[in-house]
CSV table of C-alpha atoms in Angstrom, one decimal:
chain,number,residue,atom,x,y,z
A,16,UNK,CA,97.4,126.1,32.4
A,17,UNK,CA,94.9,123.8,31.4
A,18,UNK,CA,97.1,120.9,32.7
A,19,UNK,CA,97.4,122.0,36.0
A,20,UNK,CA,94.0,123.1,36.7
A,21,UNK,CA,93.2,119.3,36.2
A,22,UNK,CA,96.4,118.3,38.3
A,23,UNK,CA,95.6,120.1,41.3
A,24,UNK,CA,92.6,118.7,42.9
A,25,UNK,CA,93.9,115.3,42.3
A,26,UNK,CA,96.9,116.5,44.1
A,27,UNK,CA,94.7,117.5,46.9
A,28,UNK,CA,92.9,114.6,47.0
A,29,UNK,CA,95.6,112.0,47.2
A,30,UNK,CA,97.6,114.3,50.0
A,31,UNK,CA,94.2,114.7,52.2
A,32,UNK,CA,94.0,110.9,51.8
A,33,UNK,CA,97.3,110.4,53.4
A,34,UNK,CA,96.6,112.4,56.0
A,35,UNK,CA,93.7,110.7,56.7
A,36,UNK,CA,95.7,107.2,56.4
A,37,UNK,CA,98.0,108.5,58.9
A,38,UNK,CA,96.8,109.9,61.6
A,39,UNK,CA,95.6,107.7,64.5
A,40,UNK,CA,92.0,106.6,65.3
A,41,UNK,CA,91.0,107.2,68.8
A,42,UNK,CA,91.1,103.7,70.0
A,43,UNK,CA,95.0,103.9,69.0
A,44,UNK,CA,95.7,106.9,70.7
A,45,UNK,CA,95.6,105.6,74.0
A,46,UNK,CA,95.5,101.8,73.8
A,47,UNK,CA,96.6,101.0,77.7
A,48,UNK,CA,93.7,103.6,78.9
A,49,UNK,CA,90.1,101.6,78.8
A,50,UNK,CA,87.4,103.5,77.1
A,51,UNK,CA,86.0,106.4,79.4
A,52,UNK,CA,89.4,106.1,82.1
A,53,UNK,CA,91.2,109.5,82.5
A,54,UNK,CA,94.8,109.8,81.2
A,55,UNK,CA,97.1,110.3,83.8
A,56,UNK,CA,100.7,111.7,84.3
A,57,UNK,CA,103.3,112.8,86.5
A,58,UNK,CA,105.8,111.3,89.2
A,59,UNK,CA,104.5,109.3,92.3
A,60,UNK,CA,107.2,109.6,95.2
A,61,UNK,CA,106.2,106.5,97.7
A,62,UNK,CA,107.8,105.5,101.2
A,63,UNK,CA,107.1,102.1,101.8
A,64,UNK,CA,108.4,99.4,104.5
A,65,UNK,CA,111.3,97.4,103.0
A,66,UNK,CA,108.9,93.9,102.9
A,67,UNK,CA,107.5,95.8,100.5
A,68,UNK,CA,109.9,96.4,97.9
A,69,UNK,CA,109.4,93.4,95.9
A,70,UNK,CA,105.5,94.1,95.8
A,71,UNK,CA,106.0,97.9,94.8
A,72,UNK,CA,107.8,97.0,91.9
A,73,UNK,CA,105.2,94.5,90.5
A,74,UNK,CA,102.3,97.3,91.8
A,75,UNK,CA,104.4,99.9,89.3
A,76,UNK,CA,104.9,98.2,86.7
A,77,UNK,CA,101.4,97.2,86.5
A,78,UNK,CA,100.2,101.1,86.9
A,79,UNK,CA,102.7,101.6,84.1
A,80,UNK,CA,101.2,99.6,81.9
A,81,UNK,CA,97.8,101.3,82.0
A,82,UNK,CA,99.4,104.8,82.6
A,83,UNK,CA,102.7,105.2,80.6
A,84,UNK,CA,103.1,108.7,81.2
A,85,UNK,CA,103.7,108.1,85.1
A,86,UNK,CA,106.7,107.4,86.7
A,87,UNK,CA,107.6,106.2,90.7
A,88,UNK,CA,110.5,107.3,93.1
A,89,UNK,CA,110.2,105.0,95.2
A,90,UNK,CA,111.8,104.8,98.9
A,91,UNK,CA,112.4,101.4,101.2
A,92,UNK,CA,112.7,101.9,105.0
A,93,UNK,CA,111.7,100.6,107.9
A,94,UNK,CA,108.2,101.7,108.6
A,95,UNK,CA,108.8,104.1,111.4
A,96,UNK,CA,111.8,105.9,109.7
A,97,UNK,CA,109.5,106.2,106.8
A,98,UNK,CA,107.4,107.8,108.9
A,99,UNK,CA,109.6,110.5,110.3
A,100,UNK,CA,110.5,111.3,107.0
A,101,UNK,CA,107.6,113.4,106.8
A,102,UNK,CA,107.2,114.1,110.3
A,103,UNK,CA,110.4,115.0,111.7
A,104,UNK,CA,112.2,116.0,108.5
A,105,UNK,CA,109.8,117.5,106.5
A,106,UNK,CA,110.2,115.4,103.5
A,107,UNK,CA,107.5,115.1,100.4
A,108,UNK,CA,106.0,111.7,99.9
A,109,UNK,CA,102.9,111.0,97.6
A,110,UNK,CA,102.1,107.8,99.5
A,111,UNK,CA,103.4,106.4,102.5
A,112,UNK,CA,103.1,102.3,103.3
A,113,UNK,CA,103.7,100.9,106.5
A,114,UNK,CA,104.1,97.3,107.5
A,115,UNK,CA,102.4,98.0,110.8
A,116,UNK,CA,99.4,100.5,110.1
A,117,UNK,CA,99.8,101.6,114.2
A,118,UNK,CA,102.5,103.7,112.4
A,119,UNK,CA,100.7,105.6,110.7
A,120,UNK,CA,98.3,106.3,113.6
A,121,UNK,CA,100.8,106.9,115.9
A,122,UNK,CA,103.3,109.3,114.4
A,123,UNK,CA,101.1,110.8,111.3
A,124,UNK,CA,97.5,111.2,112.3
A,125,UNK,CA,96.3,114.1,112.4
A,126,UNK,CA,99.5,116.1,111.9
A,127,UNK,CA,101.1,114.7,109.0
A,128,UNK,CA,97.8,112.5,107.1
A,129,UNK,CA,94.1,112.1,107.9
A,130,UNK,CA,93.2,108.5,107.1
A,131,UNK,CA,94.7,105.0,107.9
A,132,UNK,CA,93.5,101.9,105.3
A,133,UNK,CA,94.3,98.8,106.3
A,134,UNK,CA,95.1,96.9,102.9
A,135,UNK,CA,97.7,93.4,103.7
A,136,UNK,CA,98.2,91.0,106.3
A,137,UNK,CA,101.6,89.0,107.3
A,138,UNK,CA,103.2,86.9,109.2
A,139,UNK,CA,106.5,86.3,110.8
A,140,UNK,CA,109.2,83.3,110.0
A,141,UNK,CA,112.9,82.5,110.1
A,142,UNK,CA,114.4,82.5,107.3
A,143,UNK,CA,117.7,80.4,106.7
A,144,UNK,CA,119.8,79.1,103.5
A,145,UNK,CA,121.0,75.8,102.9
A,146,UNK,CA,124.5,77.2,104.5
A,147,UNK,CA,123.2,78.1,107.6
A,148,UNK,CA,124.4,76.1,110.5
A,149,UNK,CA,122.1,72.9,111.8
A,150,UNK,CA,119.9,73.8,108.3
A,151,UNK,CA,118.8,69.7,108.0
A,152,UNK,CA,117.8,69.8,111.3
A,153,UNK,CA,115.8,72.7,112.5
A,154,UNK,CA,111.7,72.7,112.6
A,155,UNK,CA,108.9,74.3,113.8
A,156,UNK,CA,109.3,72.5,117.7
A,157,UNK,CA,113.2,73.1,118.2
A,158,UNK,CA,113.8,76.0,116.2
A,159,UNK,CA,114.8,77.7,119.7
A,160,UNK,CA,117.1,75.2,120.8
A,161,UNK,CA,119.0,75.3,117.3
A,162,UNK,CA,119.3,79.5,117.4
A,163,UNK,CA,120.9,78.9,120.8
A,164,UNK,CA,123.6,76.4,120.2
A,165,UNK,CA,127.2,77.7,120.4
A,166,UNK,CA,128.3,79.3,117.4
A,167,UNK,CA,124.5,79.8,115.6
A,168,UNK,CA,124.0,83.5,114.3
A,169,UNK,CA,120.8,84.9,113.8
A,170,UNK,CA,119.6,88.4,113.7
A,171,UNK,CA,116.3,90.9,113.4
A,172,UNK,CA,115.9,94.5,112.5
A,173,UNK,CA,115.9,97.7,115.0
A,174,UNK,CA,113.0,97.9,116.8
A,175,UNK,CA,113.0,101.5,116.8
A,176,UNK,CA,113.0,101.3,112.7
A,177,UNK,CA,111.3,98.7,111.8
A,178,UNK,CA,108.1,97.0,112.9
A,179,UNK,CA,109.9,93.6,112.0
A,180,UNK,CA,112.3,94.6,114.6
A,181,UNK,CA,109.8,95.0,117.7
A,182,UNK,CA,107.8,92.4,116.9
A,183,UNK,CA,110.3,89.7,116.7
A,184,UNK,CA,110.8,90.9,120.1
A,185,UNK,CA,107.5,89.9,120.7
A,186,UNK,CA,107.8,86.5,119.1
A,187,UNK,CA,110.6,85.7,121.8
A,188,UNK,CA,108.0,86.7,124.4
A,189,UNK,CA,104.9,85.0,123.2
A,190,UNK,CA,107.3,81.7,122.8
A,191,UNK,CA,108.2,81.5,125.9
A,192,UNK,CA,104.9,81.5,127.4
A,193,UNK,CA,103.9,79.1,124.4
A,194,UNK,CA,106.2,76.5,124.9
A,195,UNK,CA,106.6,76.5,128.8
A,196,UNK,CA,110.3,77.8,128.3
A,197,UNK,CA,111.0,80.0,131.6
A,198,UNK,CA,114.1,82.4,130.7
A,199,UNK,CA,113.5,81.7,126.8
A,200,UNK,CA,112.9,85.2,126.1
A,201,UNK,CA,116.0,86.4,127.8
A,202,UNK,CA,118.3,83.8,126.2
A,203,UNK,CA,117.6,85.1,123.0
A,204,UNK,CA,117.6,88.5,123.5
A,205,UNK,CA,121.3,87.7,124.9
A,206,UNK,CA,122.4,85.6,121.7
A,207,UNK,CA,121.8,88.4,119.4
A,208,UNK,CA,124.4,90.8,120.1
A,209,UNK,CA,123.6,94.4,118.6
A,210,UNK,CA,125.9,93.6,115.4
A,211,UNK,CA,123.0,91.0,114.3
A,212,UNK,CA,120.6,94.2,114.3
A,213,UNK,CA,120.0,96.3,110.9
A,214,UNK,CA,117.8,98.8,110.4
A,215,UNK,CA,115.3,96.8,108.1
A,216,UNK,CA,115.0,93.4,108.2
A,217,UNK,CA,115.2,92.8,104.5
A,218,UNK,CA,119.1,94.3,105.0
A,219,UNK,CA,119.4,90.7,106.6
A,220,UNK,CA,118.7,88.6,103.1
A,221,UNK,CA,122.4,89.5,101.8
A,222,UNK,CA,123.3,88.0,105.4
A,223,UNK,CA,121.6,84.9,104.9
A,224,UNK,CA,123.1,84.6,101.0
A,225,UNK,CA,126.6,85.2,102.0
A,226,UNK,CA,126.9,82.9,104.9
A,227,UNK,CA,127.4,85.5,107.7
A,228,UNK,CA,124.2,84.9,109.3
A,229,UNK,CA,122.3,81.2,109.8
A,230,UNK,CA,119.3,82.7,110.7
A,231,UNK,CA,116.5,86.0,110.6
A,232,UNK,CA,113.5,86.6,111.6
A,233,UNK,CA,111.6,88.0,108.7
A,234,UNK,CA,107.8,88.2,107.0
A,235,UNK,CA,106.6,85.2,105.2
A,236,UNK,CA,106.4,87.4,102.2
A,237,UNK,CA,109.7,88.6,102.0
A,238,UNK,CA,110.8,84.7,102.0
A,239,UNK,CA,109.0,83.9,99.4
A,240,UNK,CA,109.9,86.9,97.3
A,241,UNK,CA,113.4,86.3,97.8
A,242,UNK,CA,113.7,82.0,97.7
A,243,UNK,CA,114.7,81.7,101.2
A,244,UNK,CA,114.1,78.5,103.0
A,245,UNK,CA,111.8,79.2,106.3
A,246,UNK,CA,110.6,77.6,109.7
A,247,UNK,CA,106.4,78.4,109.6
A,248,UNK,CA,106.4,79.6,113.7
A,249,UNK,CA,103.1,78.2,115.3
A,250,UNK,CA,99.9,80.3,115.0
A,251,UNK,CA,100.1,81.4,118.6
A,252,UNK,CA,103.3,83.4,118.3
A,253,UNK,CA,104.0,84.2,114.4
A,254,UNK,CA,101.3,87.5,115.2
A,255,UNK,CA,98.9,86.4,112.3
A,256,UNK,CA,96.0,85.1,113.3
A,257,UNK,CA,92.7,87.6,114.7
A,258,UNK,CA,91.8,84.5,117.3
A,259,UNK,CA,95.4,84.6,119.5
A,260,UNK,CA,94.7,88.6,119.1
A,261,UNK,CA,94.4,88.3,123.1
A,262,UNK,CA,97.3,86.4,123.2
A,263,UNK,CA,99.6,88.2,121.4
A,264,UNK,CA,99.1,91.3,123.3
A,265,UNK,CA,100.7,90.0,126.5
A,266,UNK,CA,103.6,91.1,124.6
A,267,UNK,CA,104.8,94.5,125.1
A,268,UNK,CA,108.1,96.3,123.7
A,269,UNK,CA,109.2,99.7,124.5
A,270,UNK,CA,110.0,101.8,121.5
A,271,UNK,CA,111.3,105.6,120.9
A,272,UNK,CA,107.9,107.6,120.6
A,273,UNK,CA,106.5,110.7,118.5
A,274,UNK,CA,108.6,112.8,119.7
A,275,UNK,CA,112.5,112.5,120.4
A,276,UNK,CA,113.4,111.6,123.3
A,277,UNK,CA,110.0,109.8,124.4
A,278,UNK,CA,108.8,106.0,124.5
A,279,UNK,CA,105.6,104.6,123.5
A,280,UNK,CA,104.7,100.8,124.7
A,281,UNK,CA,103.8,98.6,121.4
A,282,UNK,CA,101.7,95.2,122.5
A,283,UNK,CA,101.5,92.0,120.0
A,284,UNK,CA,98.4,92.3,117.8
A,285,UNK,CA,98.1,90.5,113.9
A,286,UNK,CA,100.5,91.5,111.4
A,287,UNK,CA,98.3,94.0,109.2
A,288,UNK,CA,99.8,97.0,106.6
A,289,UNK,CA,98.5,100.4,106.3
A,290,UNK,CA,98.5,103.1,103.8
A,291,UNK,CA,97.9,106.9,103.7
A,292,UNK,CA,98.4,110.0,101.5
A,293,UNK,CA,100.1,112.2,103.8
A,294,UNK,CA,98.9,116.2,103.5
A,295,UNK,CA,102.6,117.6,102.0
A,296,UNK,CA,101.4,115.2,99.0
A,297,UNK,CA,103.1,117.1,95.8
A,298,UNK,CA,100.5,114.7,93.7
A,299,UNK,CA,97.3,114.0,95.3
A,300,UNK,CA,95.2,113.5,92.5
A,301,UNK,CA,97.6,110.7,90.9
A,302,UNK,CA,98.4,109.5,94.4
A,303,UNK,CA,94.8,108.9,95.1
A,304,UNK,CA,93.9,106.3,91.6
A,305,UNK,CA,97.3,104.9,92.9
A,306,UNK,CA,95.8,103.4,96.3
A,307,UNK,CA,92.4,102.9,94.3
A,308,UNK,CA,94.3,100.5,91.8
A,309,UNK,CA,96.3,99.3,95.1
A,310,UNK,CA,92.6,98.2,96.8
A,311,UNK,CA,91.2,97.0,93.5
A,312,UNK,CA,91.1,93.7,92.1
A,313,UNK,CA,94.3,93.9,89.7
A,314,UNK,CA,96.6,95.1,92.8
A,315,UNK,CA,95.1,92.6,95.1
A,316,UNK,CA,96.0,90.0,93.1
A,317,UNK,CA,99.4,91.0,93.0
A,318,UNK,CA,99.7,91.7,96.7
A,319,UNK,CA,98.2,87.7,96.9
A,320,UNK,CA,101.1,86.8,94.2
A,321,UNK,CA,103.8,88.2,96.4
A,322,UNK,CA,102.7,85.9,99.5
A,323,UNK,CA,100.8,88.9,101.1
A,324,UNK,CA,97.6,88.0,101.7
A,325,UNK,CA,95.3,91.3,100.6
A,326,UNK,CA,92.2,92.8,103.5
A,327,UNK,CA,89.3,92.2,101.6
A,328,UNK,CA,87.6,94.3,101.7
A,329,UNK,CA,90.3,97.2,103.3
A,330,UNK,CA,89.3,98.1,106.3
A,331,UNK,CA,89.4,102.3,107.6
A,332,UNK,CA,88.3,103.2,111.7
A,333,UNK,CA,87.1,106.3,110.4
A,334,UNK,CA,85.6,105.7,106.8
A,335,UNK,CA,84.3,109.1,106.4
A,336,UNK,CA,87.9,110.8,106.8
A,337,UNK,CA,88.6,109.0,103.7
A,338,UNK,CA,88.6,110.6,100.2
A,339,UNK,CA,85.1,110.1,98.5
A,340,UNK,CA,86.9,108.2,96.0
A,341,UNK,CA,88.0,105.4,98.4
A,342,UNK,CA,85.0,104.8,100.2
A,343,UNK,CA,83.1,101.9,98.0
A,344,UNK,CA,85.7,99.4,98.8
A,345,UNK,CA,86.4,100.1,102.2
A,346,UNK,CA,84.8,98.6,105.0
């Protein structure tokens, strides 16, 4: 008896000792979360433009890193069709991004979300391989001349999609005034036959890889994510630049409207992407640090890194619509 009165205590001491060993301090329990940031989980369903597949990924991953416990469904289409997605079909999205954020304005607000922040800008290019046709010789001047030789294929996305689509279209339109061309527009609306269409223009890269198309008009950003080769279009027509804002809007391009069955009128203006949490939101709370991690530093820089220039700072028409939480960094 004697022997294990003794025994037991020291028993007890050695087992509360490997408890303590084993059980994790606090700055191990959580060591992607910085000291005082809330843990969060749960899934984050986003509809996003097809440009910007490439830069979601990099955005999630990077979300992941400080928030393991959160995953993405994730959903690339042009802008517009993302759009109707929640308007005409009824679909759940936590976040919706759009290439052109007159999207959002035009068939979301105030129905379907209640705030627009402008976050990225753009710019248009044509993209070609080394396999496409006349590849040593086109430029910046003749680019027009080389699309329209016999046999040249090039191609854009649907206009009633994509934002890509319609403002190629403009591109055409602004060139032609640009470089004196009368009829230019017209010529290359009539070279790209409605087989050279798809309904994003990032569905055009495996067209460009495999040889079946010399040439698409696609953003700078999706070039560069993808190693394409590209002409850099002049300032005055590639729609990037706030002092040809004027000029670009001399271009106008009829597109299906709100509702089906009806047109609205889209003029040029700079390339700039928007960004909303639309009201059917199944996560909210989660969707909201999302675009607050999206207009910080760390996601700017990746937005930068992915050859899309961020807004800084974002920029909201109506800052007080926006969530408390995203008012410091917008303008």
């Amino acid at each position: 008896m004697k022997r294990r009165t003794l025994w037991t205590p020291i028993a007890l001491m050695i087992a509360l000792a490997v408890v303590v060993g084993c059980s994790p301090t606090p700055q191990s329990a959580s060591p992607t979360v910085a000291p005082g940031q809330p843990s969060l989980e749960g899934k984050l369903i986003i509809f996003h433009a097809g440009s910007l597949s490439v830069p979601i990924k990099a955005l999630a991953e990077a979300f992941q890193a400080r928030y393991p416990d959160v995953t993405f469904e994730t959903e690339a289409s042009g802008s517009r069709e993302a759009a109707r997605k929640i308007s005409e079909l009824g679909r759940e999205a936590d976040i919706m991004m759009s290439a052109d954020y007159t999207v959002i304005d035009e068939l979301l607000i105030p129905d379907f979300a209640e705030w627009n922040i402008r976050f990225a800008r753009n710019r248009l290019v044509i993209a070609y391989t080394d396999k496409s046709k006349y590849a040593d010789e086109i430029n910046a001047d003749n680019w027009y001349e080389i699309l329209l030789r016999e046999g040249v294929v090039y191609g854009h996305s649907d206009p009633d999609a994509d934002p890509c689509g319609y403002r190629t279209l403009m591109v055409w339109q602004l060139a032609e005034k640009h470089y004196g061309v009368p009829g230019l527009n017209a010529r290359l609306e009539e070279h790209c036959p409605p087989e050279n269409v798809r309904p994003k223009s990032v569905e055009l890269i495996a067209l460009l890889q495999s040889g079946d198309m010399d040439y698409a008009f696609e953003y700078r950003s999706v070039a560069v994510q993808h190693d394409l080769k590209f002409i850099e279009l002049p300032d005055e027509i590639n729609l990037s630049q706030v002092e040809y804002a004027d000029f670009y809007k001399q271009a106008q391009v009829e597109v299906s409207g709100k509702e089906p069955g009806t047109t609205i009128t889209k003029s040029g203006k700079p390339i700039v992407y928007g960004v909303t949490i639309p009201k059917n939101a199944p996560s909210p709370d989660l969707a909201l640090e999302f675009v607050k991690f999206l207009l910080g530093p760390e996601g700017q820089a990746i937005m930068e890194q992915m050859g899309q220039p961020p807004i800084v700072p974002p920029v909201a028409d109506d800052r007080d619509a926006l969530p408390p939480a995203l008012r410091p960094p917008v303008k």
